[in-house]
Every structure is written in C-alpha cells, then in structure tokens.
XYZ file of N, CA, C and O in Angstrom:
308
model
N 6.164 -8.780 11.073
C 5.088 -8.427 12.068
C 4.581 -8.498 13.109
O 4.225 -9.795 13.655
N 4.344 -7.695 14.128
C 4.418 -8.323 14.851
C 3.569 -9.402 15.539
O 2.089 -9.403 14.594
N 3.285 -10.005 16.531
C 1.130 -10.886 16.672
C 0.638 -10.001 17.868
O 1.273 -9.017 18.165
N -0.265 -11.178 18.034
C -1.360 -10.265 18.993
C -0.480 -9.986 20.304
O 0.041 -10.748 21.446
N -1.425 -8.087 20.153
C -0.869 -7.703 21.799
C 0.837 -7.172 22.121
O 1.514 -6.930 23.379
N 0.982 -7.090 20.604
C 3.075 -6.910 20.126
C 2.773 -5.241 19.718
O 1.414 -5.503 18.486
N 3.248 -4.535 19.922
C 3.287 -3.422 18.914
C 4.680 -2.727 19.129
O 5.304 -3.200 20.130
N 4.946 -2.066 18.010
C 6.184 -1.519 17.933
C 6.096 -0.167 17.408
O 4.459 0.539 16.525
N 6.458 0.457 18.409
C 5.978 2.779 18.861
C 7.900 2.559 18.196
O 8.472 2.030 18.227
N 7.762 4.037 17.850
C 9.246 4.869 17.224
C 8.717 6.299 17.578
O 7.904 7.065 17.687
N 10.022 7.079 17.840
C 10.244 7.989 17.918
C 11.040 9.240 16.938
O 11.333 9.866 17.067
N 10.842 8.331 15.671
C 11.226 9.021 14.385
C 10.715 10.869 14.431
O 11.865 11.205 13.998
N 9.676 10.491 14.397
C 9.037 12.558 14.213
C 9.741 13.254 15.500
O 10.049 14.384 14.932
N 9.591 12.882 16.658
C 10.512 13.328 17.777
C 11.831 13.766 16.955
O 12.644 15.112 17.212
N 13.068 12.879 16.957
C 14.435 12.950 16.446
C 14.284 13.499 15.184
O 15.031 14.191 15.427
N 13.486 13.400 14.491
C 13.781 14.527 13.368
C 13.359 16.052 13.681
O 14.767 16.911 13.773
N 12.274 16.610 14.181
C 12.473 17.775 15.153
C 14.078 17.877 16.106
O 14.227 19.175 15.764
N 14.444 17.133 16.702
C 15.532 17.393 17.741
C 17.158 17.541 16.169
O 17.349 18.419 17.195
N 16.955 17.199 15.622
C 17.463 17.005 14.539
C 17.698 18.474 13.680
O 17.738 18.110 12.100
N 17.160 19.226 13.811
C 17.407 20.679 13.256
C 16.201 20.293 12.439
O 15.849 21.055 11.106
N 14.849 19.845 13.012
C 13.522 19.731 12.180
C 13.988 19.138 10.884
O 13.717 19.902 9.727
N 14.558 17.906 10.729
C 14.936 17.068 9.389
C 13.398 17.233 9.131
O 12.318 16.656 9.720
N 13.376 17.137 6.901
C 12.160 17.140 7.076
C 11.986 15.392 6.467
O 13.169 14.652 6.644
N 10.987 14.616 6.321
C 10.863 13.173 5.805
C 11.294 13.258 4.643
O 12.346 12.101 4.810
N 11.209 13.869 3.596
C 12.439 13.737 3.081
C 14.292 13.672 2.637
O 14.665 12.246 2.201
N 14.536 14.326 4.097
C 15.367 14.484 4.312
C 16.169 12.774 4.882
O 17.002 12.578 4.940
N 15.581 12.084 5.298
C 15.293 11.595 6.515
C 15.567 10.234 5.754
O 16.065 9.378 5.382
N 14.877 10.388 5.037
C 14.553 8.876 3.401
C 15.896 9.132 3.034
O 16.145 7.829 2.041
N 15.976 10.630 2.056
C 17.450 10.156 1.712
C 19.091 9.347 2.182
O 19.271 8.332 1.994
N 18.751 9.675 3.468
C 19.555 9.586 4.439
C 19.748 7.579 4.633
O 20.642 7.101 5.034
N 18.479 7.450 4.924
C 18.231 5.586 5.724
C 18.124 5.200 4.136
O 18.086 4.186 4.560
N 17.745 5.753 2.589
C 17.716 5.088 1.447
C 16.149 3.926 1.557
O 16.062 3.049 0.898
N 15.241 5.511 1.923
C 13.675 4.972 1.917
C 12.907 5.978 1.257
O 13.921 7.576 0.973
N 12.075 6.084 1.302
C 11.261 7.082 0.212
C 10.216 8.042 1.383
O 10.594 7.762 2.257
N 9.950 9.769 1.356
C 9.444 10.324 1.905
C 8.221 9.245 2.328
O 7.760 9.816 3.664
N 7.614 8.747 1.408
C 6.457 8.220 2.216
C 6.433 7.212 2.934
O 5.588 6.507 3.535
N 7.875 6.225 2.699
C 7.854 5.048 3.380
C 7.822 5.856 5.161
O 7.520 5.471 6.508
N 9.071 6.734 5.473
C 9.213 7.607 6.820
C 7.626 8.035 7.478
O 7.556 7.837 8.583
N 6.683 8.504 6.658
C 5.893 9.548 7.286
C 4.661 7.965 7.160
O 4.881 8.186 8.770
N 4.671 6.676 6.558
C 3.691 5.559 7.207
C 4.307 4.437 7.980
O 3.730 4.855 9.189
N 5.728 5.323 8.630
C 6.563 4.761 9.554
C 5.954 5.321 11.205
O 5.489 4.973 12.443
N 6.736 6.572 10.720
C 6.092 7.695 12.076
C 4.253 7.347 12.375
O 3.832 7.797 13.582
N 3.746 7.518 11.478
C 2.394 7.157 11.724
C 1.917 5.816 12.153
O 0.900 5.278 12.912
N 2.261 5.026 12.397
C 2.607 3.522 12.387
C 2.026 2.475 11.731
O 1.460 1.484 12.067
N 1.586 3.074 10.605
C 1.073 2.053 9.100
C 2.154 1.183 9.112
O 1.239 0.509 8.265
N 3.330 1.288 9.208
C 4.364 0.587 8.672
C 5.709 0.689 9.416
O 5.947 1.014 10.617
N 5.655 -1.283 9.723
C 7.035 -1.324 9.965
C 8.180 -1.776 9.536
O 8.227 -2.672 8.421
N 9.420 -1.037 9.642
C 10.344 -1.431 8.908
C 11.060 -2.476 8.901
O 10.754 -2.633 10.225
N 11.703 -2.746 7.878
C 12.030 -3.891 7.867
C 13.596 -3.525 8.583
O 13.975 -2.647 9.493
N 14.741 -4.723 8.910
C 15.753 -4.193 10.173
C 16.451 -3.637 10.279
O 16.958 -2.507 10.996
N 17.018 -3.769 9.089
C 17.834 -3.103 7.435
C 17.729 -1.532 7.942
O 18.752 -0.610 7.927
N 16.128 -1.146 7.305
C 15.701 0.534 7.961
C 15.831 0.660 8.664
O 16.389 1.919 8.999
N 15.134 0.111 10.018
C 15.481 0.218 11.317
C 16.606 0.772 11.711
O 17.050 1.796 11.942
N 17.895 0.254 10.800
C 19.361 0.243 11.983
C 19.480 1.598 10.471
O 20.457 2.436 11.182
N 18.756 1.818 9.692
C 19.362 2.739 8.974
C 18.722 4.304 9.376
O 19.227 4.791 9.170
N 18.022 4.132 9.710
C 17.565 5.516 10.531
C 17.519 5.571 11.315
O 17.928 6.884 11.643
N 18.300 4.601 12.840
C 18.623 4.528 13.795
C 20.130 5.690 13.932
O 20.475 6.421 13.902
N 20.657 5.100 12.441
C 21.501 5.246 12.296
C 22.333 7.062 11.415
O 22.566 7.898 12.125
N 21.062 7.362 10.898
C 21.131 8.717 10.388
C 20.544 9.827 12.121
O 20.751 10.857 11.686
N 20.733 9.181 12.634
C 19.706 9.767 13.938
C 21.692 9.968 15.150
O 21.166 10.491 16.619
N 22.254 8.939 14.829
C 23.103 8.525 15.609
C 22.721 8.305 16.910
O 23.578 8.182 17.981
N 22.197 7.775 16.909
C 21.250 6.492 17.786
C 21.217 4.636 17.493
O 21.548 4.415 16.418
N 21.371 4.519 18.236
C 20.867 2.608 18.555
C 19.599 2.500 18.349
O 18.178 3.751 18.657
N 19.376 1.366 17.961
C 17.574 1.275 16.934
C 16.716 0.804 18.363
O 15.410 1.527 17.930
N 16.976 0.830 19.492
C 15.798 0.192 20.768
C 15.961 2.034 21.123
O 15.118 2.199 21.926
N 16.673 3.321 20.699
C 16.610 4.243 20.855
C 15.003 5.055 19.948
O 14.304 5.821 20.165
N 15.440 5.009 19.051
C 14.347 4.938 17.995
C 13.286 4.481 17.977
O 11.703 4.632 17.724
N 13.050 2.732 18.132
C 11.543 1.752 18.054
C 11.499 0.987 19.301
O 12.627 0.482 20.000
N 10.679 1.232 19.634
C 10.248 0.466 20.636
C 9.340 -0.197 20.800
O 8.320 -0.425 20.213
N 9.566 -1.669 21.648
C 9.145 -2.712 21.277
C 8.173 -3.549 22.678
O 8.595 -3.164 23.242
N 6.651 -3.337 22.556
C 5.993 -3.708 23.711
C 5.071 -4.182 23.373
O 3.880 -4.712 22.311
N 4.740 -4.983 24.640
C 4.288 -6.431 24.174
C 5.007 -7.979 25.201
O 5.440 -6.999 26.264
N 4.343 -8.642 25.273
C 4.510 -9.752 26.579
C 5.842 -10.475 26.548
O 6.586 -10.573 25.485
N 6.220 -9.970 27.405
C 7.857 -11.219 28.238
C 7.747 -12.570 27.661
O 7.171 -12.862 27.554
N 9.094 -12.734 26.604
C 9.118 -14.171 26.375
C 9.656 -14.840 27.770
O 10.216 -14.479 28.516
N 9.582 -15.711 27.764
C 9.582 -17.034 28.787
C 10.986 -17.034 28.917
O 11.933 -17.391 28.162
N 11.324 -17.498 30.452
C 12.885 -16.866 30.733
C 13.301 -18.918 31.356
O 12.865 -19.451 30.669
C-alpha cells in the first residue's frame, strides 16, 4: 500500500479501449481476476498485487510501468 504522498495511477481503462474495446470481464479472464477487481483497479480503489499487475500488463503486451505509474517522493540516492 502506498505511503503518505504516494499514489499509484494506472492506464488500464485506456489500454482496454485501445485493445479493441476489451471488456473488464475479458481482461479479468486474461489476468486471472474478476471483473469487479478490474473495475476497482480502474477506479483507483484497489492496488493490485505485483503478480496481478504483471498479468494485466502482459494481457496488453506492455511492461508494468506502461500500465501502472508510481507517483511519490524520490528515494534518496
């Protein structure tokens, strides 16, 4: 779970529409999740596990960072 000042945003909805208007149900089946989970991820109400994030990215033929964007403070060098 992100800490204070950290947010995970995603491009799942846009990528679904770019993928011939894939439904939440179709993406869920490809990623091994329910439609409700996909809906919650798109709405920003749920952050997926690392495994599910990889499965979703793979369903689109993308890398995880193309689908999920971490916004927060930079770690010290």
